[in-house]
Structure formats: C-alpha cells, structure tokens
Coordinates of C-alpha atoms and ligand atoms in Angstrom, one line a residue:
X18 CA 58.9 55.1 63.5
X19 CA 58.6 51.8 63.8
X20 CA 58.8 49.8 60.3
X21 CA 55.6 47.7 60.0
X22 CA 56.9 44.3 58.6
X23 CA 54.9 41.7 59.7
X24 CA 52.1 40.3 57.1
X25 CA 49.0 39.0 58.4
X26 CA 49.0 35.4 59.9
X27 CA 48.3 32.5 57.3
X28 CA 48.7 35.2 54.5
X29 CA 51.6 35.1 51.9
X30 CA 53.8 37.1 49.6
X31 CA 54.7 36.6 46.1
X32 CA 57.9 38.2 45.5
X33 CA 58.6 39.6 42.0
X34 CA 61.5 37.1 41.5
X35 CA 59.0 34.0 42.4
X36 CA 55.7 35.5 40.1
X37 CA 57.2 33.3 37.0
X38 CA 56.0 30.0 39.0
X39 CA 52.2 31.6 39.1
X40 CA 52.0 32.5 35.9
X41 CA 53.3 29.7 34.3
X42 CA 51.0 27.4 36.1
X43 CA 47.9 30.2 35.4
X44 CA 49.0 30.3 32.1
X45 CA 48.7 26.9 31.7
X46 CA 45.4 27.1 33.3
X47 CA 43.8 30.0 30.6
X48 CA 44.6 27.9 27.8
X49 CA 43.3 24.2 29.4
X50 CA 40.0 26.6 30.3
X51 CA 40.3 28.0 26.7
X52 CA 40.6 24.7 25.3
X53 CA 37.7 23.0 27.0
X54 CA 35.4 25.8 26.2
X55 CA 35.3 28.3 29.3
X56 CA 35.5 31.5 29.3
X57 CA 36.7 34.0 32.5
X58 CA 34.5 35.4 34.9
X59 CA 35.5 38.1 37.7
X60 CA 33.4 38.4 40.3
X61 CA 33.9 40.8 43.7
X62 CA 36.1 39.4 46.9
X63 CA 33.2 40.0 48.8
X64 CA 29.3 39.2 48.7
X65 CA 26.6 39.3 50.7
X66 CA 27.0 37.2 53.6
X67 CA 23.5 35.6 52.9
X68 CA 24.9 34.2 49.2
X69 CA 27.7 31.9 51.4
X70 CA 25.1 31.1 54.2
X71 CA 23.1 29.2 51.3
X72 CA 25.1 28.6 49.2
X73 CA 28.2 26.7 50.6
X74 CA 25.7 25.7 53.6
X75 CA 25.1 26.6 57.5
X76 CA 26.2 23.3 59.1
X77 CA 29.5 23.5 57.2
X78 CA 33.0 24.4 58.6
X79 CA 33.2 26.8 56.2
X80 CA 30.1 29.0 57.1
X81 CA 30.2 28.3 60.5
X82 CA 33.9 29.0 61.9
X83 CA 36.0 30.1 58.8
X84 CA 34.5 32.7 57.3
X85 CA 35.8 36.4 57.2
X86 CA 32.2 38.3 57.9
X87 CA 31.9 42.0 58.9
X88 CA 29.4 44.7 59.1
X89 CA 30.0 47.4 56.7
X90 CA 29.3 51.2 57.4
X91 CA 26.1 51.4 55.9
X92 CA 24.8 48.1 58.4
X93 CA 25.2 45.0 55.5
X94 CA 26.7 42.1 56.3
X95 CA 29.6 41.1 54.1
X96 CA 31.7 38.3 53.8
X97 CA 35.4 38.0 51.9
X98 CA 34.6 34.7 49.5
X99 CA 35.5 31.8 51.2
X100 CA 35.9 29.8 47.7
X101 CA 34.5 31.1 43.8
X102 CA 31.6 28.7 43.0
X103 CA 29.1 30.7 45.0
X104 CA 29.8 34.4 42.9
X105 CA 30.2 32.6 40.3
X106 CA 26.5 31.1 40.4
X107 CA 25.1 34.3 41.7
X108 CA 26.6 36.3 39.2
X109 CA 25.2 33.7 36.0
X110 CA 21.9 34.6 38.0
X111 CA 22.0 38.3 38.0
X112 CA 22.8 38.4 34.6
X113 CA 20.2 36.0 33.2
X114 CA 22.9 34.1 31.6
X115 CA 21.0 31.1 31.0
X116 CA 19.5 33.1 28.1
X117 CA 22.5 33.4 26.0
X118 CA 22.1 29.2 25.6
X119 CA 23.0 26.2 27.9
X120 CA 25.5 24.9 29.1
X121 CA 27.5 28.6 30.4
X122 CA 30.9 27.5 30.6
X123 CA 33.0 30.1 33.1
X124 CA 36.6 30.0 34.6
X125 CA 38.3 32.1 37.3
X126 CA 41.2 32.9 39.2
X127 CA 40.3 34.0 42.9
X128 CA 41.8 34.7 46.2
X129 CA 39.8 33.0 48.8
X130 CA 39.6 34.1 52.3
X131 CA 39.0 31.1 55.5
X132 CA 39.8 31.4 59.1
X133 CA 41.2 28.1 59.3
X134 CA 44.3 27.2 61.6
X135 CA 47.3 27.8 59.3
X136 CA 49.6 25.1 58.8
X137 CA 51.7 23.8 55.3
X138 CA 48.9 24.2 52.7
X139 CA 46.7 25.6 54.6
X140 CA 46.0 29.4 54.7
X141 CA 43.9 31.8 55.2
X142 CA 44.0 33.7 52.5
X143 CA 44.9 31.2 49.1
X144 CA 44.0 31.1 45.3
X145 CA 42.1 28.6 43.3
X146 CA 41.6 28.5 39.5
X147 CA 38.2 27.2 38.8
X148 CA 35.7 25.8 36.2
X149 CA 32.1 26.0 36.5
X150 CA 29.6 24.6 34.2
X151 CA 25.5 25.6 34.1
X152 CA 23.0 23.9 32.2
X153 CA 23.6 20.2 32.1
X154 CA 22.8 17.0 33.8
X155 CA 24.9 15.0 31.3
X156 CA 27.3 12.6 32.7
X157 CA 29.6 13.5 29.7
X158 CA 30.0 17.0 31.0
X159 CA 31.2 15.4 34.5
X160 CA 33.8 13.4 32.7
X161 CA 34.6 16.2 30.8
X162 CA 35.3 18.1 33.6
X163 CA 37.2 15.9 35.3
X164 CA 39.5 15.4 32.4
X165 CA 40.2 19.3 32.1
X166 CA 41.6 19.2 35.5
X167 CA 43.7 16.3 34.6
X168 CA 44.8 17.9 31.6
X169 CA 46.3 21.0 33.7
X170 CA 47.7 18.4 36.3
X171 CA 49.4 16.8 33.5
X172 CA 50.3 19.4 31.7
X173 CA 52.1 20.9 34.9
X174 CA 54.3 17.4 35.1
X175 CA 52.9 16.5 38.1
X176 CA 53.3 12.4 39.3
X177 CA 51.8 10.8 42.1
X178 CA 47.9 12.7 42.1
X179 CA 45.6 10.3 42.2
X180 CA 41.8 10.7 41.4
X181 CA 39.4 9.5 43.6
X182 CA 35.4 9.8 42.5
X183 CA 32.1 9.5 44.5
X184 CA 28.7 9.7 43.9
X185 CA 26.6 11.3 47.3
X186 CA 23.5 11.0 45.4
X187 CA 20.5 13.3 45.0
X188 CA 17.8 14.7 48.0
X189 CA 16.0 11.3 47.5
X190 CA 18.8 8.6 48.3
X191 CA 20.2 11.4 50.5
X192 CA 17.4 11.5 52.6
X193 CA 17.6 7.3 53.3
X194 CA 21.6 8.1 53.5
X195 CA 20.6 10.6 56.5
X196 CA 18.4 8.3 58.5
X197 CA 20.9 5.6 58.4
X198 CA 24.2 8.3 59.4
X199 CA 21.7 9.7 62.1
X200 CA 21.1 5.7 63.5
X201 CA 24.9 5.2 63.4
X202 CA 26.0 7.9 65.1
X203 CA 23.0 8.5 67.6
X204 CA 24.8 5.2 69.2
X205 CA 27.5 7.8 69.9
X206 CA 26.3 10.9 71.0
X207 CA 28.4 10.7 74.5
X208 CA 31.6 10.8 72.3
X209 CA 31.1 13.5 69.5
X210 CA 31.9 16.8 69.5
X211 CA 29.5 19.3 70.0
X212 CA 29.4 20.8 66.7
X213 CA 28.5 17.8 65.2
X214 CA 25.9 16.8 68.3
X215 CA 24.7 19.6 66.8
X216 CA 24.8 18.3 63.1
X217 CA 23.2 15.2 63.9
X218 CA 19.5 16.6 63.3
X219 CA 20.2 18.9 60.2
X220 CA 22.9 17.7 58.3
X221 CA 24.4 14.4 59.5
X222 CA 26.6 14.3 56.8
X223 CA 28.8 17.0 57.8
X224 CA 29.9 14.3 60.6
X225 CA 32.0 12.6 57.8
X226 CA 34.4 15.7 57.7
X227 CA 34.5 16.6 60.8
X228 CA 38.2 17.6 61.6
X229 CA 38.5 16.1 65.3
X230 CA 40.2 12.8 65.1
X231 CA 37.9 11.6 67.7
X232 CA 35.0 11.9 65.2
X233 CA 37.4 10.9 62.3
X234 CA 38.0 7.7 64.7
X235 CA 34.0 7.0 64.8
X236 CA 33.0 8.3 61.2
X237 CA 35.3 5.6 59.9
X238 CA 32.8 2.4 60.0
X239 CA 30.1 5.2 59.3
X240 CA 27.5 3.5 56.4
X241 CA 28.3 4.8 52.9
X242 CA 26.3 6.6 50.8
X243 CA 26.9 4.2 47.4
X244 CA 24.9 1.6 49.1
X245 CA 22.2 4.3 49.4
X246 CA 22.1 5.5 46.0
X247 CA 18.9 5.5 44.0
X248 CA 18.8 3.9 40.3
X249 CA 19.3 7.1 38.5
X250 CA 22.0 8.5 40.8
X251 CA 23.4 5.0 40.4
X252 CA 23.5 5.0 36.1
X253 CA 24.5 8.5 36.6
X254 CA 27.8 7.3 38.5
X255 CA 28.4 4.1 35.9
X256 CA 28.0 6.7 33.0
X257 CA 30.5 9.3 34.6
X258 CA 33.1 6.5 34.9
X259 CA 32.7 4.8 31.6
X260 CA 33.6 8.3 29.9
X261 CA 36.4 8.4 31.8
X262 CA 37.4 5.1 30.8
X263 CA 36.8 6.4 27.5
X264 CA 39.4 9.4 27.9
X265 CA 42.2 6.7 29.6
X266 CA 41.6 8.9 33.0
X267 CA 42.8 6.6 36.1
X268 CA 40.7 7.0 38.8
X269 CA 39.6 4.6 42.5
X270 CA 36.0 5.1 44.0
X271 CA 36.2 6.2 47.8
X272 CA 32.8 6.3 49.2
X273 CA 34.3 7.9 52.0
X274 CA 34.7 11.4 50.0
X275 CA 31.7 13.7 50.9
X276 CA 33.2 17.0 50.4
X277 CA 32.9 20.2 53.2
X278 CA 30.5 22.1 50.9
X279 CA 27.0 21.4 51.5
X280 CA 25.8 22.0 47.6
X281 CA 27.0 19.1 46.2
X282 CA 25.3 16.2 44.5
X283 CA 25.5 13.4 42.5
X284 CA 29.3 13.4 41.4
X285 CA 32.6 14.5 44.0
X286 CA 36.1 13.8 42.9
X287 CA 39.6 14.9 44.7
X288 CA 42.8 15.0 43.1
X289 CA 45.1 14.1 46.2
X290 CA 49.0 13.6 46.5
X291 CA 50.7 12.5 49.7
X292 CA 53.7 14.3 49.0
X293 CA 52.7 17.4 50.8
X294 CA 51.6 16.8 53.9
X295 CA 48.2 16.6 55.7
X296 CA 46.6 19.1 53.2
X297 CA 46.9 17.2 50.0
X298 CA 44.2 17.4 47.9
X299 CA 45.2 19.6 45.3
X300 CA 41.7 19.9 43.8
X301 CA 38.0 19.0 45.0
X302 CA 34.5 19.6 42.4
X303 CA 32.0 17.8 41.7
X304 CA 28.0 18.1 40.4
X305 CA 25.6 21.0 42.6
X306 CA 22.3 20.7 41.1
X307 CA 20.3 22.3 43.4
X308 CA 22.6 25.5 44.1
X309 CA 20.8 27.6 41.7
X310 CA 17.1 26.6 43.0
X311 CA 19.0 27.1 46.6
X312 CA 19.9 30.8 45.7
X313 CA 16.1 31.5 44.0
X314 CA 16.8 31.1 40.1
X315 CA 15.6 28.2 38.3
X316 CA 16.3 24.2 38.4
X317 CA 19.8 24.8 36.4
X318 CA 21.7 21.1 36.9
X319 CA 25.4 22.6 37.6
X320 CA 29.2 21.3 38.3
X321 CA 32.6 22.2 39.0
X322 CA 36.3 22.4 40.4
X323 CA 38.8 24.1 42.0
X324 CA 42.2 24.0 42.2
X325 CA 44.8 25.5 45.0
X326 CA 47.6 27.3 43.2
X327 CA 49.5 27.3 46.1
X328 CA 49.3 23.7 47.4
X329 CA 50.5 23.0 43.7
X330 CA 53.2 25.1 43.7
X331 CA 53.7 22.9 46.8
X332 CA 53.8 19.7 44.9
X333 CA 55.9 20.8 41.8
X334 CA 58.9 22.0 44.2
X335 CA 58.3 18.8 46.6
X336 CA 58.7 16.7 43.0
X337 CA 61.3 19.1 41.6
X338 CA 59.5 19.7 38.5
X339 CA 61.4 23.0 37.2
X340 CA 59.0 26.1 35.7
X341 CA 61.1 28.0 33.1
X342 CA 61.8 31.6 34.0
X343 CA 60.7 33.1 30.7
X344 CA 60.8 36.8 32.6
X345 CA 64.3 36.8 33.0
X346 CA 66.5 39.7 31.0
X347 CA 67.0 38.3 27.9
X348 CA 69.6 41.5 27.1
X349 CA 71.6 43.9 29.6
X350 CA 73.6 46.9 27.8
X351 CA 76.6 48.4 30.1
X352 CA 77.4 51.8 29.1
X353 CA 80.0 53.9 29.1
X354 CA 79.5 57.5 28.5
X355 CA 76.4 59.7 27.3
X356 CA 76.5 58.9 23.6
X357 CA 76.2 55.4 24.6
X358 CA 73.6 56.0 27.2
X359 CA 71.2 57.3 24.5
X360 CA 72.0 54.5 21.9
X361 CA 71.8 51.9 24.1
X362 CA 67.9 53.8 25.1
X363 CA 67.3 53.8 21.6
X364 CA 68.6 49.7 20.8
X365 CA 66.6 49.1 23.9
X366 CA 63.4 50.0 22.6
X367 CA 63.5 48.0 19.7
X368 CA 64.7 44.6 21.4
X369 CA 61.7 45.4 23.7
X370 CA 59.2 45.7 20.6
X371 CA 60.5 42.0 19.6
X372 CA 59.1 41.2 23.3
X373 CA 62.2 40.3 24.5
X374 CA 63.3 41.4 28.5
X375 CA 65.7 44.3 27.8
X376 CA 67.3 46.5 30.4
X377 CA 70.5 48.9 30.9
X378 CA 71.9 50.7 34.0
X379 CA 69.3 53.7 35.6
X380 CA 71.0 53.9 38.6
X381 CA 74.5 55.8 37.5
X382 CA 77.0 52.6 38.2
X383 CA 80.2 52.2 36.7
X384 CA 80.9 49.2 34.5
X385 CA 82.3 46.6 36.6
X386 CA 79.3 47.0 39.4
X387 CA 76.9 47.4 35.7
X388 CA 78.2 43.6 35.1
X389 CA 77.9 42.3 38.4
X390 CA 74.4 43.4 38.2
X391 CA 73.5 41.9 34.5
X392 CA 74.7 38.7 36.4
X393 CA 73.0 38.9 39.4
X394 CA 69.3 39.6 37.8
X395 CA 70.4 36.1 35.4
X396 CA 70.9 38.2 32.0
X397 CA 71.2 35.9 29.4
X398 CA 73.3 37.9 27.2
X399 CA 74.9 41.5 28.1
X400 CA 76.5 44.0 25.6
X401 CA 79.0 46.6 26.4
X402 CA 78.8 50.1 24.4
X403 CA 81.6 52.3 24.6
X404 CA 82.8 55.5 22.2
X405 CA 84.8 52.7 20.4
X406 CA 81.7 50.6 20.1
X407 CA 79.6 53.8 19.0
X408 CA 82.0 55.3 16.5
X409 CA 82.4 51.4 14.7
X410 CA 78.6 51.4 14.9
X411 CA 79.0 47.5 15.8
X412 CA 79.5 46.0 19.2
X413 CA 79.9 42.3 20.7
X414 CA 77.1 40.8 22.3
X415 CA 78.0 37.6 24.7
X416 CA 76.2 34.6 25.7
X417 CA 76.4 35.4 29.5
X418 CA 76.7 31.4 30.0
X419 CA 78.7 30.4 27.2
X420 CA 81.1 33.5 26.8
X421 CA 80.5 33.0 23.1
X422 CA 80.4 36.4 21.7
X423 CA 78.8 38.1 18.8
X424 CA 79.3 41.2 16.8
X425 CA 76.2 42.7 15.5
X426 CA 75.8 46.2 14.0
X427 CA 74.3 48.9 15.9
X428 CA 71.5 49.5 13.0
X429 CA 68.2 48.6 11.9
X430 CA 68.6 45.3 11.8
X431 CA 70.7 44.8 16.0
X432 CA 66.9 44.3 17.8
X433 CA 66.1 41.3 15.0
X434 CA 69.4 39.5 14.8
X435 CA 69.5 40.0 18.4
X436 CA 66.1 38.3 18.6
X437 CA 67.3 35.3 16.0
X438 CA 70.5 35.1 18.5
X439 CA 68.7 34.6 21.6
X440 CA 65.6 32.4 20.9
X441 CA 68.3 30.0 19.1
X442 CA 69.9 29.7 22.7
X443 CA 66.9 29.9 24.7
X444 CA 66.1 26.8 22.6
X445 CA 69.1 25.1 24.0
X446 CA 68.3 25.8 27.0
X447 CA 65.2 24.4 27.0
X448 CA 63.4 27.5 27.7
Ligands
LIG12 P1 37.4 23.2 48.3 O1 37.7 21.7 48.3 O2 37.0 23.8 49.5 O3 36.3 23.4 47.2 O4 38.7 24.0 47.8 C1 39.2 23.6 46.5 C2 40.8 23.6 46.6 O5 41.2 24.9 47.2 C3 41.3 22.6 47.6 O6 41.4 21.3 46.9 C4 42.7 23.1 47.9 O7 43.6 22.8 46.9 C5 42.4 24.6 47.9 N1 42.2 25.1 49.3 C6 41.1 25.0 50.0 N2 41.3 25.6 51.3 C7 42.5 26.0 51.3 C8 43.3 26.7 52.3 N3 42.8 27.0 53.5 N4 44.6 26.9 52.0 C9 45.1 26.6 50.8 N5 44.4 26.0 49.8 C10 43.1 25.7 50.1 C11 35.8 24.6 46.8 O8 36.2 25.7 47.2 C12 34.7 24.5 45.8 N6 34.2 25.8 45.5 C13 35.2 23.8 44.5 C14 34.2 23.7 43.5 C15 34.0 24.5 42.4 N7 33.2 22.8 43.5 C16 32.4 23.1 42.4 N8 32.9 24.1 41.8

C-alpha cells in the first residue's frame, strides 16, 4: 500500500525534537498573561458559521474567501475559527461572564484555520496566543495591553519590532470617514477590483487592505481616518499614547493601519518586523466595542491581541536568538547485564521524581551503540552500570561535554547529588 506522506498544503508539523521552541515561547506567554491578570479560556475549533459572519465581518477577506465552512451531517453550517477573538466573546456571552465583575480578563492559545495562498508566514492552518479584555473603555486598559505584548516580545529577545498605533474612530467619525473613502475612490471605479467595487457601498474601508497591488497603488493617497476623528475618539487616542509614554513603550502613529477585521474601533496597533518577509506583522489588536452589541449581548466596550507563534518563531531563528532546550536528557544509564538493568530502572525513577530527563536503553543494544545513542539524543551526562559498578554499589557519572567524571554511590542519596551535579552545570551552560 501506498504510504500516505504528504500533509495538507499550508499546514505544518512540529516534530518532537523542535516542541522545546513552542513551549518556551508559550511558556513565556502563560506567565506575561498571568502576570497582567488573564486567565485561559478554551473554546471549540469550530463555531457556528453565523458567529464569524458577524463577528469578524462580511465584507472582510477573512469571511469572504478564507474561511474553512462546511455543512455538517445534521444540516449546520460550521466554520474552523479563522482567529480566537470571536469564541472568545461568544463564549463570555453564553456564560454571563459579565456577572462575575468587569473587566473579564481571558488568554488563549489557538490553532486558526484561513484559506489564504500559503507563502513564508503565511498558512493556512497557524497559532496565535491571545489576550482579550471585556468591560472597559479606559484608555489605561489599551496601554496596558499593549505593553503585555511588548513584555512577551521582549521577553523573547526579539530586536527590530516596531509598534505602530492607530486610532479608526467610533460609528460616528466612521461614518464621515466613509463618505470621504467612498468620494476618493468612486473617482476610480474603472480601476479597482471587483471585490472592492463591491466594498465601495458597504464597507469602503475594506479598500485600504485590499491585497491587489493595483488597489494598494490607489489606496495609498486614500484620506485618513485621524483627520476624521471625533473629539472623544481623539482624547481617547492622546490618552492611549501618553500611558504608553508613561511605561517607556516606543511606538510611530501610521494612519494607514486599519486592520482586516471589521470589529475594530477606536485603538489598532501592529507589532511589525521586516526581517521576515512580506508577512511581518508578528501581532495585530486593538479596541472592538461594538462586537458584543454585534453578537446580541449587551454594550460591553472590549479590546485585544494576537500573536502568530509561528511567524515568531520566524523572527527568533532569522535574528538567531537561541531557545534553551530544557527537554533534553539530563541522564542516560548504559547497562550491562540484568542486575544492572533493574538498578538502573530503579535509580531512574528517582532522578525522574527530582524532574530531571532520565532515560536508559529499551531497545536491547549493546554498550558501544547504548553510548552512541546517549550522544546522539544530546545527554548531558551518561553513567555506565556494570556487575563491577553494582557489587561497589558506586559508579562514575560523566559530564558528556566535559568528560569530567563523578563517582556517586548507588544509594538513597545518587537521584539528589545527581540533581546538585547537573543543575550546577546546567548553570554553566546557561541553561
Ligand atoms: P490578525 O491580524 O488577523 O488578528 O492575526 C493576528 C496575528 O496572527 C497576525 O499578526 C499574525 O502574526 C498571525 N497570522 C494571521 N494570519 C496568519 C496566517 N495565515 N499564517 C500565519 N500567521 C498568521 C486577529 O486574528 C485578531 N483576532 C486579533 C485580535 C484579538 N484583535 C483583538 N483581539
């Protein structure tokens, strides 16, 4: 039979000796999220199609070509989430969340699912780490936001991510905003594309992010929504950017960022790099008041960000910022013989309780090929037992890069001096 190898297109693999990288950079994220406040929520891969429709928006990309919709047996539409804030906010709504006090503060991890072209940090399916925020119409809360995802960008070494920060107003300033796009581009109807002749009437904003560089080519002189902005939308954006001043965050205003997601208002930022290619924003949020009213709770003034765990895995290898592989074997016991066999099960056990990486041949080789193996899987220190080692009740444990060698007894105490050994060198190591 033929061996099915081929993954789907725009789809990727995480092989167990890569997983370190994700879960350093996820563990960084849980305990930015932890420290700002948030706590997880896990929500399903798939919703009602009708939540994205509204939600994210009809005249998006997003909604209109990307998304991964399907009937199910029973006759419901059903879509794979194209991004987290929208079962996020309908899962704070069908558990009344609002009444356990304001503002909620949620985080996730999800795998998102968009029928885009695939190309270098694009995909079809990818992961984002998110923060979303209910309850608050604070500016604080926006520069608070956007200094937790600096925090994790920082945190993760990353150089050369630069903020940028927008304010696309409310419905009122929006509306004005509209007229004027629909004016400007109206003089080039003959020259758009026909998803965004199509855009011009409903949602003439989605003409700023249109992918064709035609379109790209004419939105560039388009008018821009900060000379638009109401007086309230307008303190709301100087408030926003004196906190951030506040916190030392660096950050430029590009009126051109309107963001593909239709819910948005008030407050965008990007964090974008150009060391990655075409796709660089690394992370996109900002304020969505209206999403809640938009999917039938109450008026709940909301905001938040996510970040693409693969496009900055992207950016740490392009700047060669190493991630310590903590999941390596920490200890690798050869044997020789049965007796050794079962102590070395038994030592095992107990370097394992001190959470250390411990592992010994289960696949019957001899000792040489058990050595070659300790150093092919990166054992940091290996340990031969033998009927000499077992009848002194004491063996040698070496420092796999060093050579330095250690006798420890075979007793109680191996698994803790072991443990004292090791986190002594992994200290040196920087790990
Ligand atoms: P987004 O800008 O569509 O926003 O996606 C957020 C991040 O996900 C992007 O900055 C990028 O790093 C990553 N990303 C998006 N599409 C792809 C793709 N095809 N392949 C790889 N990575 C990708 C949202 O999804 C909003 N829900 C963010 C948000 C949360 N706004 C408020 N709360």
């Amino acid at each position: 039979m033929a061996l099915i190898t081929k993954k789907i297109k725009g789809t990727e693999d995480v092989l167990p000796r890569q997983s370190y990288r994700w879960q350093f950079i996820e563990g960084v994220m849980r305990e930015e999220a932890k420290a700002y406040g948030f706590k997880e929520i896990r929500t399903p891969v798939f919703e009602h199609t009708e939540l994205f429709a509204r939600g994210v928006g009809q005249t998006t990309d997003v909604v209109q070509k990307e998304m991964y919709t399907f009937d199910t047996k029973g006759g419901e539409s059903v879509t794979l989430r194209p991004e987290g804030t929208a079962g996020a906010a309908r899962a704070v709504l069908e558990h009344n969340l609002e009444n356990e006090g304001l503002p909620i503060k949620a985080s996730y991890f999800v795998s998102c699912y968009r029928y885009e072209k695939p190309q270098a940090g694009r995909l079809r399916e990818f992961h984002q780490f998110g923060l979303e925020e209910y309850g608050t119409q604070s500016p604080v809360a926006d520069a608070e936001l956007i200094c937790a995802a600096q925090s994790i960008l920082d945190r993760l070494g990353l150089d050369k991510v630069r903020l940028e920060i927008n304010s696309i107003g409310c419905p009122e300033c929006r509306a004005k905003y509209n007229q004027a796009l629909r004016d400007y581009f109206g003089g080039y109807r003959g020259q758009l594309c026909t998803t965004c002749l199509s855009r011009l009437e409903k949602n003439p904003m989605r003409l700023l992010d249109c992918k064709s560089p035609e379109d790209k080519a004419i939105a560039k002189d388009a008018p821009k929504i900060t000379d638009y902005l109401c007086e309230e939308c307008e303190a709301h954006f100087a408030e926003v950017q004196k906190y951030l001043g506040c916190a030392g965050v660096e950050y430029t205003v590009n009126p051109t960022i309107v963001r593909g997601l239709d819910y948005y208002t008030k407050t965008v930022f990007e964090f974008v790099t150009d060391c990655i290619g075409a796709q660089g924003t690394v992370c996109g949020g900002g304020r969505y008041d209206g999403l809640m009213e938009e999917l039938g709770g109450k008026h709940t003034p909301s905001l938040g960000f996510a970040m693409g765990l693969e496009r900055l895995l992207m950016v740490m290898d392009a700047q060669g910022i190493e991630i310590p592989d903590t999941s390596s074997c920490a200890l690798y016991i050869a044997t020789m013989g049965d007796e050794a066999k079962a102590k070395a099960f038994e030592l095992l056990k107990r370097v394992r309780e001190c959470g250390l990486t411990a592992e010994t041949d289960v696949v019957g080789r001899g000792l040489r090929a058990q050595m070659k193996y300790a150093d092919k899987i990166g054992a940091r220190y290996s340990m031969v037992l033998g009927d000499n080692e077992i009848a002194e009740n004491k063996a040698k444990v070496k420092n796999m890069e060093s050579g330095e060698q250690t006798e420890l007894a075979l007793d109680e105490s191996f698994a803790e001096k072991f443990s004292v050994l090791q986190l002594a060198s992994d200290k040196a190591f920087g790990i």
